[in-house]
Amino acid sequence: MTFSGEFLAFILLALVAISGGVLLLNLTKVVHMVVALVFTFISIAGIYILLSAEFLAVVQVLIYSGAISIIMLFGIMLTKHNDEEEATAKGGKWRKAFLLLGVLAFGAVFYAGIYNLDFGSTPVALHENNAEQIGISLFSDYVIPFELMSVLLLVAFVGAIVLSKKDEEKEGEKE
Amino acid sequence: MNGVPVSAYLALALILFCIGLYGALTKRNTIIVLISIELMLNAVNINLITFSKMGIAPSITGQIFAVFVIAVAAAEVAVGIAILLALYRNRKTVNIDEMNELKH
């Protein structure tokens, strides 16, 4: 395998993404974990550019490393955390070890399936007018899922407002 | 033809998915569990976009699916944080072990 620029960029982005994930598992403060995840999200946007999905890379930066991280940070600020993860109960260590073993077995099984996969497909011009291609496909073949998605987003936002609203009248009745 | 083989992208997605799965199963803070689920969804998105470029039948459809997955993930995060805040207002905890109202 030659060390092309694409390969070098892939290695760098993958390293940043994976180290962000590992930091998520190992840091102790909650805010630091979310900031580590922002690095992962941004490098995943870089991976999207390597895979000739420029529109999705921009969407990833806007939604994941912008909106979702900020929502998570608000969730952290509005709740109280005992920052240090206290020593877990007695069964905690064994449970973690078994879960790690299970996840590693899962990863090994899937890696055995993909490690020398190659479809040998002919490349298509996904990077030329990427947003235009997505728009044409979205509004011709996938109109109905698109409209359903608008309904889903409306339901989710109304539901979020209703769930997180303070119900003061009810508390007043109780007392 | 291509500098990076398809298996490298799939392996990266697999590693990220495993990290997210382990975090979602072991962490006790509800916000970290939610954000681990986001990491798993991101790994799925990498797979979709990889197959949309280098799969058996490469086309733009994989990217369309990734757009839908991102929209659903955003809705899920909004509802998840709302449920978390409502639970915190009642129980004063974000510890996932103590959220067991539906158990009995």
Short mmCIF file of N, CA, C and O in Angstrom, two decimals, chain A residues 30-158:
data_model
loop_
_atom_site.label_atom_id
_atom_site.label_comp_id
_atom_site.label_asym_id
_atom_site.label_seq_id
_atom_site.Cartn_x
_atom_site.Cartn_y
_atom_site.Cartn_z
N VAL A 30 -17.54 14.86 33.67
CA VAL A 30 -18.53 14.66 32.61
C VAL A 30 -18.31 15.65 31.47
O VAL A 30 -18.42 15.31 30.29
N VAL A 31 -18.00 16.91 31.82
CA VAL A 31 -17.80 17.93 30.78
C VAL A 31 -16.62 17.56 29.89
O VAL A 31 -16.68 17.71 28.66
N HIS A 32 -15.55 17.03 30.49
CA HIS A 32 -14.40 16.64 29.70
C HIS A 32 -14.76 15.52 28.73
O HIS A 32 -14.27 15.49 27.60
N MET A 33 -15.61 14.59 29.17
CA MET A 33 -16.03 13.51 28.28
C MET A 33 -16.73 14.06 27.04
O MET A 33 -16.45 13.64 25.92
N VAL A 34 -17.64 15.05 27.25
CA VAL A 34 -18.37 15.59 26.11
C VAL A 34 -17.42 16.33 25.17
O VAL A 34 -17.52 16.20 23.94
N VAL A 35 -16.44 17.06 25.73
CA VAL A 35 -15.49 17.78 24.88
C VAL A 35 -14.64 16.78 24.08
O VAL A 35 -14.34 17.00 22.90
N ALA A 36 -14.28 15.65 24.70
CA ALA A 36 -13.53 14.62 23.97
C ALA A 36 -14.36 14.09 22.81
O ALA A 36 -13.84 13.84 21.71
N LEU A 37 -15.66 13.95 23.04
CA LEU A 37 -16.53 13.45 21.97
C LEU A 37 -16.63 14.44 20.83
O LEU A 37 -16.81 14.03 19.67
N VAL A 38 -16.50 15.74 21.11
CA VAL A 38 -16.55 16.73 20.03
C VAL A 38 -15.40 16.49 19.05
O VAL A 38 -15.59 16.57 17.83
N PHE A 39 -14.21 16.16 19.57
CA PHE A 39 -13.09 15.84 18.67
C PHE A 39 -13.45 14.66 17.78
O PHE A 39 -13.18 14.66 16.58
N THR A 40 -14.06 13.63 18.37
CA THR A 40 -14.45 12.47 17.57
C THR A 40 -15.42 12.86 16.48
O THR A 40 -15.27 12.45 15.32
N PHE A 41 -16.41 13.69 16.81
CA PHE A 41 -17.41 14.07 15.82
C PHE A 41 -16.78 14.85 14.68
O PHE A 41 -17.10 14.63 13.50
N ILE A 42 -15.86 15.77 15.00
CA ILE A 42 -15.25 16.58 13.94
C ILE A 42 -14.39 15.71 13.04
O ILE A 42 -14.40 15.85 11.82
N SER A 43 -13.65 14.75 13.63
CA SER A 43 -12.82 13.92 12.75
C SER A 43 -13.68 12.97 11.93
O SER A 43 -13.28 12.59 10.81
N ILE A 44 -14.85 12.60 12.44
CA ILE A 44 -15.76 11.80 11.61
C ILE A 44 -16.24 12.63 10.42
O ILE A 44 -16.39 12.11 9.30
N ALA A 45 -16.41 13.94 10.61
CA ALA A 45 -16.74 14.81 9.48
C ALA A 45 -15.62 14.77 8.44
O ALA A 45 -15.89 14.73 7.23
N GLY A 46 -14.36 14.75 8.89
CA GLY A 46 -13.24 14.63 7.96
C GLY A 46 -13.29 13.32 7.20
O GLY A 46 -13.01 13.26 5.99
N ILE A 47 -13.64 12.23 7.89
CA ILE A 47 -13.78 10.93 7.23
C ILE A 47 -14.85 11.01 6.14
O ILE A 47 -14.70 10.44 5.04
N TYR A 48 -15.95 11.73 6.41
CA TYR A 48 -17.00 11.87 5.40
C TYR A 48 -16.46 12.56 4.16
O TYR A 48 -16.83 12.20 3.04
N ILE A 49 -15.59 13.57 4.36
CA ILE A 49 -15.03 14.26 3.18
C ILE A 49 -14.17 13.29 2.38
O ILE A 49 -14.23 13.27 1.15
N LEU A 50 -13.40 12.44 3.07
CA LEU A 50 -12.61 11.44 2.35
C LEU A 50 -13.50 10.50 1.56
O LEU A 50 -13.12 10.01 0.51
N LEU A 51 -14.71 10.25 2.05
CA LEU A 51 -15.63 9.35 1.37
C LEU A 51 -16.53 10.10 0.39
O LEU A 51 -17.58 9.61 0.03
N SER A 52 -16.12 11.28 0.00
CA SER A 52 -16.82 12.13 -0.98
C SER A 52 -18.27 12.37 -0.60
O SER A 52 -19.18 12.18 -1.38
N ALA A 53 -18.48 12.78 0.67
CA ALA A 53 -19.81 13.16 1.13
C ALA A 53 -19.69 14.53 1.79
O ALA A 53 -19.81 14.65 3.01
N GLU A 54 -19.44 15.55 0.98
CA GLU A 54 -19.16 16.87 1.56
C GLU A 54 -20.36 17.44 2.29
O GLU A 54 -20.23 18.03 3.37
N PHE A 55 -21.54 17.26 1.70
CA PHE A 55 -22.75 17.80 2.33
C PHE A 55 -22.94 17.20 3.72
O PHE A 55 -23.21 17.91 4.70
N LEU A 56 -22.74 15.88 3.81
CA LEU A 56 -22.92 15.23 5.12
C LEU A 56 -21.86 15.66 6.11
O LEU A 56 -22.12 15.71 7.31
N ALA A 57 -20.65 15.99 5.60
CA ALA A 57 -19.62 16.48 6.52
C ALA A 57 -20.06 17.79 7.16
O ALA A 57 -19.92 17.98 8.37
N VAL A 58 -20.61 18.69 6.34
CA VAL A 58 -21.08 19.97 6.89
C VAL A 58 -22.23 19.74 7.86
O VAL A 58 -22.28 20.34 8.95
N VAL A 59 -23.14 18.83 7.49
CA VAL A 59 -24.27 18.53 8.39
C VAL A 59 -23.77 17.96 9.70
O VAL A 59 -24.27 18.30 10.78
N GLN A 60 -22.74 17.11 9.61
CA GLN A 60 -22.18 16.50 10.83
C GLN A 60 -21.62 17.58 11.76
O GLN A 60 -21.87 17.56 12.96
N VAL A 61 -20.85 18.54 11.17
CA VAL A 61 -20.28 19.59 12.01
C VAL A 61 -21.40 20.43 12.63
O VAL A 61 -21.35 20.76 13.82
N LEU A 62 -22.41 20.75 11.83
CA LEU A 62 -23.49 21.61 12.34
C LEU A 62 -24.27 20.91 13.44
O LEU A 62 -24.50 21.48 14.51
N ILE A 63 -24.71 19.68 13.18
CA ILE A 63 -25.65 19.03 14.09
C ILE A 63 -24.93 18.36 15.25
O ILE A 63 -25.26 18.59 16.41
N TYR A 64 -23.92 17.55 14.95
CA TYR A 64 -23.29 16.80 16.05
C TYR A 64 -22.39 17.68 16.89
O TYR A 64 -22.62 17.89 18.07
N SER A 65 -21.33 18.23 16.24
CA SER A 65 -20.39 18.99 17.08
C SER A 65 -20.95 20.36 17.44
O SER A 65 -20.40 21.03 18.29
N GLY A 66 -22.04 20.79 16.80
CA GLY A 66 -22.68 22.02 17.23
C GLY A 66 -23.84 21.75 18.15
O GLY A 66 -23.72 21.86 19.37
N ALA A 67 -24.96 21.31 17.59
CA ALA A 67 -26.21 21.28 18.33
C ALA A 67 -26.21 20.24 19.43
O ALA A 67 -26.52 20.53 20.59
N ILE A 68 -25.85 19.00 19.09
CA ILE A 68 -26.01 17.91 20.06
C ILE A 68 -25.05 18.10 21.23
O ILE A 68 -25.43 17.90 22.39
N SER A 69 -23.81 18.54 20.95
CA SER A 69 -22.87 18.76 22.06
C SER A 69 -23.37 19.86 22.98
O SER A 69 -23.26 19.75 24.21
N ILE A 70 -23.94 20.94 22.38
CA ILE A 70 -24.42 22.03 23.21
C ILE A 70 -25.61 21.57 24.04
O ILE A 70 -25.72 21.91 25.24
N ILE A 71 -26.50 20.76 23.44
CA ILE A 71 -27.64 20.25 24.22
C ILE A 71 -27.14 19.40 25.37
O ILE A 71 -27.63 19.50 26.51
N MET A 72 -26.13 18.56 25.09
CA MET A 72 -25.58 17.72 26.16
C MET A 72 -24.96 18.57 27.26
O MET A 72 -25.13 18.29 28.45
N LEU A 73 -24.24 19.64 26.86
CA LEU A 73 -23.63 20.50 27.87
C LEU A 73 -24.70 21.19 28.71
O LEU A 73 -24.57 21.32 29.92
N PHE A 74 -25.82 21.62 28.05
CA PHE A 74 -26.91 22.20 28.82
C PHE A 74 -27.48 21.18 29.80
O PHE A 74 -27.77 21.51 30.95
N GLY A 75 -27.65 19.94 29.34
CA GLY A 75 -28.14 18.90 30.23
C GLY A 75 -27.23 18.70 31.42
O GLY A 75 -27.68 18.47 32.54
N ILE A 76 -25.90 18.82 31.19
CA ILE A 76 -24.97 18.66 32.30
C ILE A 76 -25.07 19.84 33.26
O ILE A 76 -25.10 19.68 34.48
N MET A 77 -25.16 21.07 32.68
CA MET A 77 -25.19 22.24 33.55
C MET A 77 -26.47 22.30 34.37
O MET A 77 -26.47 22.84 35.48
N LEU A 78 -27.59 21.80 33.82
CA LEU A 78 -28.86 21.89 34.53
C LEU A 78 -29.05 20.80 35.56
O LEU A 78 -29.99 20.84 36.33
N THR A 79 -28.18 19.82 35.59
CA THR A 79 -28.28 18.78 36.60
C THR A 79 -27.03 18.82 37.45
O THR A 79 -26.03 19.41 37.08
N LYS A 80 -27.12 18.17 38.59
CA LYS A 80 -25.99 18.18 39.51
C LYS A 80 -25.27 16.85 39.44
O LYS A 80 -25.88 15.80 39.40
N HIS A 81 -23.93 16.93 39.39
CA HIS A 81 -23.17 15.70 39.29
C HIS A 81 -22.17 15.65 40.43
O HIS A 81 -21.51 16.64 40.72
N ASN A 82 -22.05 14.50 41.01
CA ASN A 82 -20.89 14.29 41.87
C ASN A 82 -19.77 13.86 40.94
O ASN A 82 -19.75 12.74 40.46
N ASP A 83 -18.86 14.80 40.67
CA ASP A 83 -17.96 14.70 39.52
C ASP A 83 -17.17 13.40 39.50
O ASP A 83 -17.15 12.70 38.51
N GLU A 84 -16.52 13.09 40.58
CA GLU A 84 -15.73 11.87 40.59
C GLU A 84 -16.68 10.67 40.61
O GLU A 84 -17.60 10.62 41.40
N GLU A 85 -16.42 9.75 39.72
CA GLU A 85 -17.20 8.53 39.75
C GLU A 85 -16.77 7.74 40.98
O GLU A 85 -15.63 7.30 41.08
N GLU A 86 -17.71 7.59 41.92
CA GLU A 86 -17.33 6.92 43.15
C GLU A 86 -17.04 5.44 42.87
O GLU A 86 -17.45 4.90 41.84
N ALA A 87 -16.29 4.85 43.77
CA ALA A 87 -15.94 3.45 43.58
C ALA A 87 -17.21 2.62 43.47
O ALA A 87 -18.11 2.72 44.30
N THR A 88 -17.28 1.82 42.44
CA THR A 88 -18.51 1.08 42.18
C THR A 88 -18.70 -0.03 43.19
O THR A 88 -17.79 -0.37 43.95
N ALA A 89 -19.88 -0.58 43.19
CA ALA A 89 -20.21 -1.62 44.16
C ALA A 89 -19.39 -2.88 43.87
O ALA A 89 -18.59 -2.93 42.95
N LYS A 90 -19.60 -3.89 44.71
CA LYS A 90 -18.72 -5.05 44.66
C LYS A 90 -18.82 -5.78 43.32
O LYS A 90 -17.83 -6.20 42.75
N GLY A 91 -20.05 -5.94 42.84
CA GLY A 91 -20.21 -6.67 41.59
C GLY A 91 -19.78 -5.86 40.38
O GLY A 91 -19.73 -6.38 39.27
N GLY A 92 -19.50 -4.55 40.58
CA GLY A 92 -19.23 -3.68 39.45
C GLY A 92 -18.02 -4.09 38.62
O GLY A 92 -18.04 -4.01 37.40
N LYS A 93 -16.96 -4.53 39.31
CA LYS A 93 -15.74 -4.85 38.60
C LYS A 93 -15.92 -6.07 37.70
O LYS A 93 -15.51 -6.08 36.54
N TRP A 94 -16.54 -7.11 38.27
CA TRP A 94 -16.76 -8.31 37.47
C TRP A 94 -17.67 -8.01 36.29
O TRP A 94 -17.44 -8.49 35.18
N ARG A 95 -18.70 -7.20 36.56
CA ARG A 95 -19.65 -6.87 35.50
C ARG A 95 -18.94 -6.16 34.36
O ARG A 95 -19.11 -6.48 33.18
N LYS A 96 -18.05 -5.20 34.74
CA LYS A 96 -17.32 -4.47 33.71
C LYS A 96 -16.42 -5.40 32.91
O LYS A 96 -16.33 -5.29 31.69
N ALA A 97 -15.75 -6.31 33.62
CA ALA A 97 -14.83 -7.23 32.93
C ALA A 97 -15.58 -8.10 31.93
O ALA A 97 -15.15 -8.27 30.78
N PHE A 98 -16.74 -8.62 32.38
CA PHE A 98 -17.51 -9.48 31.47
C PHE A 98 -18.04 -8.69 30.29
O PHE A 98 -18.04 -9.18 29.15
N LEU A 99 -18.47 -7.44 30.54
CA LEU A 99 -18.98 -6.63 29.44
C LEU A 99 -17.86 -6.32 28.44
O LEU A 99 -18.08 -6.38 27.22
N LEU A 100 -16.65 -6.02 28.97
CA LEU A 100 -15.52 -5.75 28.08
C LEU A 100 -15.22 -6.98 27.23
O LEU A 100 -15.01 -6.87 26.01
N LEU A 101 -15.27 -8.15 27.87
CA LEU A 101 -15.03 -9.40 27.14
C LEU A 101 -16.07 -9.59 26.04
O LEU A 101 -15.74 -9.94 24.90
N GLY A 102 -17.33 -9.34 26.40
CA GLY A 102 -18.40 -9.51 25.42
C GLY A 102 -18.26 -8.56 24.26
O GLY A 102 -18.40 -8.95 23.09
N VAL A 103 -17.95 -7.29 24.55
CA VAL A 103 -17.81 -6.30 23.47
C VAL A 103 -16.62 -6.65 22.59
O VAL A 103 -16.68 -6.54 21.36
N LEU A 104 -15.51 -7.12 23.22
CA LEU A 104 -14.35 -7.50 22.43
C LEU A 104 -14.67 -8.70 21.54
O LEU A 104 -14.23 -8.75 20.38
N ALA A 105 -15.44 -9.66 22.06
CA ALA A 105 -15.82 -10.81 21.24
C ALA A 105 -16.67 -10.36 20.07
O ALA A 105 -16.49 -10.81 18.93
N PHE A 106 -17.62 -9.45 20.34
CA PHE A 106 -18.45 -8.89 19.28
C PHE A 106 -17.58 -8.26 18.19
O PHE A 106 -17.75 -8.52 16.99
N GLY A 107 -16.59 -7.43 18.64
CA GLY A 107 -15.71 -6.77 17.68
C GLY A 107 -14.89 -7.78 16.89
O GLY A 107 -14.71 -7.62 15.68
N ALA A 108 -14.41 -8.83 17.56
CA ALA A 108 -13.57 -9.81 16.87
C ALA A 108 -14.36 -10.54 15.80
O ALA A 108 -13.88 -10.76 14.69
N VAL A 109 -15.61 -10.90 16.14
CA VAL A 109 -16.45 -11.63 15.17
C VAL A 109 -16.67 -10.77 13.93
O VAL A 109 -16.51 -11.23 12.79
N PHE A 110 -16.99 -9.49 14.15
CA PHE A 110 -17.27 -8.65 12.99
C PHE A 110 -15.99 -8.34 12.22
O PHE A 110 -16.02 -8.21 11.00
N TYR A 111 -14.85 -8.23 12.95
CA TYR A 111 -13.60 -7.95 12.24
C TYR A 111 -13.22 -9.12 11.35
O TYR A 111 -12.71 -8.93 10.24
N ALA A 112 -13.50 -10.34 11.83
CA ALA A 112 -13.22 -11.51 10.99
C ALA A 112 -14.04 -11.45 9.72
O ALA A 112 -13.61 -11.94 8.67
N GLY A 113 -15.22 -10.83 9.79
CA GLY A 113 -16.04 -10.73 8.59
C GLY A 113 -15.57 -9.68 7.62
O GLY A 113 -15.77 -9.81 6.42
N ILE A 114 -14.92 -8.61 8.11
CA ILE A 114 -14.65 -7.49 7.21
C ILE A 114 -13.19 -7.31 6.86
O ILE A 114 -12.87 -6.43 6.08
N TYR A 115 -12.24 -8.13 7.44
CA TYR A 115 -10.86 -7.67 7.38
C TYR A 115 -10.28 -7.71 5.98
O TYR A 115 -9.37 -6.95 5.67
N ASN A 116 -10.73 -8.59 5.09
CA ASN A 116 -10.22 -8.47 3.71
C ASN A 116 -11.37 -8.38 2.73
O ASN A 116 -11.40 -9.04 1.71
N LEU A 117 -12.30 -7.51 3.07
CA LEU A 117 -13.46 -7.31 2.21
C LEU A 117 -13.08 -6.35 1.09
O LEU A 117 -12.43 -5.35 1.31
N ASP A 118 -13.47 -6.68 -0.12
CA ASP A 118 -13.25 -5.75 -1.24
C ASP A 118 -14.28 -6.04 -2.32
O ASP A 118 -14.34 -7.15 -2.85
N PHE A 119 -15.12 -5.06 -2.59
CA PHE A 119 -16.17 -5.29 -3.58
C PHE A 119 -15.67 -5.05 -5.00
O PHE A 119 -16.28 -5.50 -5.95
N GLY A 120 -14.55 -4.31 -5.12
CA GLY A 120 -14.02 -4.04 -6.45
C GLY A 120 -14.99 -3.32 -7.35
O GLY A 120 -15.08 -3.58 -8.55
N SER A 121 -15.75 -2.40 -6.77
CA SER A 121 -16.79 -1.73 -7.55
C SER A 121 -16.19 -0.56 -8.31
O SER A 121 -15.15 -0.02 -7.95
N THR A 122 -16.86 -0.17 -9.35
CA THR A 122 -16.39 0.97 -10.13
C THR A 122 -16.75 2.26 -9.40
O THR A 122 -17.85 2.38 -8.88
N PRO A 123 -15.83 3.21 -9.34
CA PRO A 123 -16.14 4.46 -8.63
C PRO A 123 -17.16 5.29 -9.39
O PRO A 123 -17.15 5.35 -10.61
N VAL A 124 -18.06 5.89 -8.65
CA VAL A 124 -19.04 6.81 -9.23
C VAL A 124 -18.70 8.22 -8.76
O VAL A 124 -18.03 8.42 -7.77
N ALA A 125 -19.19 9.19 -9.49
CA ALA A 125 -18.86 10.59 -9.21
C ALA A 125 -19.79 11.15 -8.16
O ALA A 125 -20.68 11.94 -8.44
N LEU A 126 -19.58 10.70 -6.90
CA LEU A 126 -20.44 11.21 -5.82
C LEU A 126 -20.03 12.61 -5.40
O LEU A 126 -20.83 13.33 -4.82
N HIS A 127 -18.76 12.99 -5.68
CA HIS A 127 -18.27 14.26 -5.16
C HIS A 127 -18.63 15.43 -6.07
O HIS A 127 -18.49 16.57 -5.67
N GLU A 128 -19.07 15.12 -7.31
CA GLU A 128 -19.45 16.22 -8.21
C GLU A 128 -20.87 16.67 -7.88
O GLU A 128 -21.81 15.89 -7.99
N ASN A 129 -21.03 17.92 -7.50
CA ASN A 129 -22.34 18.48 -7.15
C ASN A 129 -23.04 17.60 -6.11
O ASN A 129 -24.16 17.14 -6.32
N ASN A 130 -22.33 17.36 -5.02
CA ASN A 130 -22.83 16.40 -4.03
C ASN A 130 -24.18 16.83 -3.46
O ASN A 130 -25.12 16.02 -3.42
N ALA A 131 -24.30 18.10 -3.07
CA ALA A 131 -25.57 18.55 -2.49
C ALA A 131 -26.69 18.49 -3.51
O ALA A 131 -27.83 18.14 -3.17
N GLU A 132 -26.35 18.78 -4.79
CA GLU A 132 -27.39 18.74 -5.82
C GLU A 132 -27.88 17.31 -6.02
O GLU A 132 -29.09 17.06 -6.12
N GLN A 133 -26.94 16.35 -6.04
CA GLN A 133 -27.35 14.94 -6.19
C GLN A 133 -28.25 14.52 -5.03
O GLN A 133 -29.28 13.86 -5.23
N ILE A 134 -27.85 14.90 -3.80
CA ILE A 134 -28.66 14.52 -2.64
C ILE A 134 -30.05 15.14 -2.74
O ILE A 134 -31.07 14.49 -2.49
N GLY A 135 -30.10 16.42 -3.15
CA GLY A 135 -31.39 17.09 -3.25
C GLY A 135 -32.29 16.44 -4.28
O GLY A 135 -33.47 16.20 -4.02
N ILE A 136 -31.72 16.13 -5.44
CA ILE A 136 -32.55 15.53 -6.50
C ILE A 136 -33.08 14.18 -6.03
O ILE A 136 -34.27 13.86 -6.19
N SER A 137 -32.22 13.37 -5.42
CA SER A 137 -32.66 12.05 -4.98
C SER A 137 -33.68 12.17 -3.84
O SER A 137 -34.66 11.42 -3.80
N LEU A 138 -33.44 13.14 -2.93
CA LEU A 138 -34.32 13.27 -1.77
C LEU A 138 -35.71 13.71 -2.18
O LEU A 138 -36.71 13.26 -1.61
N PHE A 139 -35.80 14.58 -3.18
CA PHE A 139 -37.11 15.11 -3.54
C PHE A 139 -37.76 14.38 -4.70
O PHE A 139 -38.82 14.79 -5.16
N SER A 140 -37.10 13.31 -5.21
CA SER A 140 -37.79 12.52 -6.24
C SER A 140 -38.09 11.12 -5.72
O SER A 140 -39.25 10.70 -5.71
N ASP A 141 -37.08 10.42 -5.21
CA ASP A 141 -37.31 9.04 -4.78
C ASP A 141 -37.76 8.95 -3.33
O ASP A 141 -38.47 8.01 -2.96
N TYR A 142 -37.35 9.89 -2.51
CA TYR A 142 -37.57 9.75 -1.07
C TYR A 142 -38.42 10.89 -0.51
O TYR A 142 -38.14 11.40 0.56
N VAL A 143 -39.45 11.29 -1.26
CA VAL A 143 -40.28 12.41 -0.78
C VAL A 143 -41.07 12.00 0.44
O VAL A 143 -41.15 12.75 1.43
N ILE A 144 -41.65 10.81 0.41
CA ILE A 144 -42.53 10.41 1.52
C ILE A 144 -41.76 10.22 2.83
O ILE A 144 -42.18 10.73 3.87
N PRO A 145 -40.60 9.54 2.82
CA PRO A 145 -39.81 9.53 4.06
C PRO A 145 -39.42 10.92 4.53
O PRO A 145 -39.39 11.19 5.74
N PHE A 146 -39.14 11.81 3.57
CA PHE A 146 -38.77 13.18 3.94
C PHE A 146 -39.90 13.88 4.68
O PHE A 146 -39.71 14.49 5.74
N GLU A 147 -41.12 13.72 4.16
CA GLU A 147 -42.27 14.36 4.82
C GLU A 147 -42.55 13.71 6.17
O GLU A 147 -42.88 14.39 7.14
N LEU A 148 -42.42 12.38 6.23
CA LEU A 148 -42.59 11.69 7.52
C LEU A 148 -41.58 12.20 8.53
O LEU A 148 -41.89 12.34 9.73
N MET A 149 -40.35 12.52 8.05
CA MET A 149 -39.32 13.01 8.96
C MET A 149 -39.72 14.36 9.55
O MET A 149 -39.46 14.63 10.72
N SER A 150 -40.39 15.19 8.73
CA SER A 150 -40.83 16.48 9.28
C SER A 150 -41.85 16.26 10.39
O SER A 150 -41.80 16.93 11.42
N VAL A 151 -42.78 15.30 10.19
CA VAL A 151 -43.75 15.02 11.24
C VAL A 151 -43.05 14.50 12.49
O VAL A 151 -43.36 14.90 13.62
N LEU A 152 -42.05 13.62 12.29
CA LEU A 152 -41.31 13.06 13.43
C LEU A 152 -40.62 14.16 14.23
O LEU A 152 -40.66 14.18 15.46
N LEU A 153 -39.99 15.11 13.51
CA LEU A 153 -39.30 16.19 14.21
C LEU A 153 -40.27 17.05 14.98
O LEU A 153 -40.01 17.44 16.13
N LEU A 154 -41.45 17.33 14.37
CA LEU A 154 -42.45 18.14 15.06
C LEU A 154 -42.90 17.44 16.35
O LEU A 154 -42.95 18.05 17.43
N VAL A 155 -43.20 16.12 16.23
CA VAL A 155 -43.64 15.37 17.41
C VAL A 155 -42.56 15.37 18.48
O VAL A 155 -42.84 15.56 19.67
N ALA A 156 -41.31 15.19 18.05
CA ALA A 156 -40.22 15.13 19.02
C ALA A 156 -40.06 16.46 19.75
O ALA A 156 -39.88 16.49 20.97
N PHE A 157 -40.17 17.57 19.03
CA PHE A 157 -39.95 18.85 19.70
C PHE A 157 -41.11 19.20 20.61
O PHE A 157 -40.90 19.68 21.73
N VAL A 158 -42.37 18.93 20.15
CA VAL A 158 -43.50 19.18 21.05
C VAL A 158 -43.39 18.29 22.28
O VAL A 158 -43.59 18.74 23.42
#
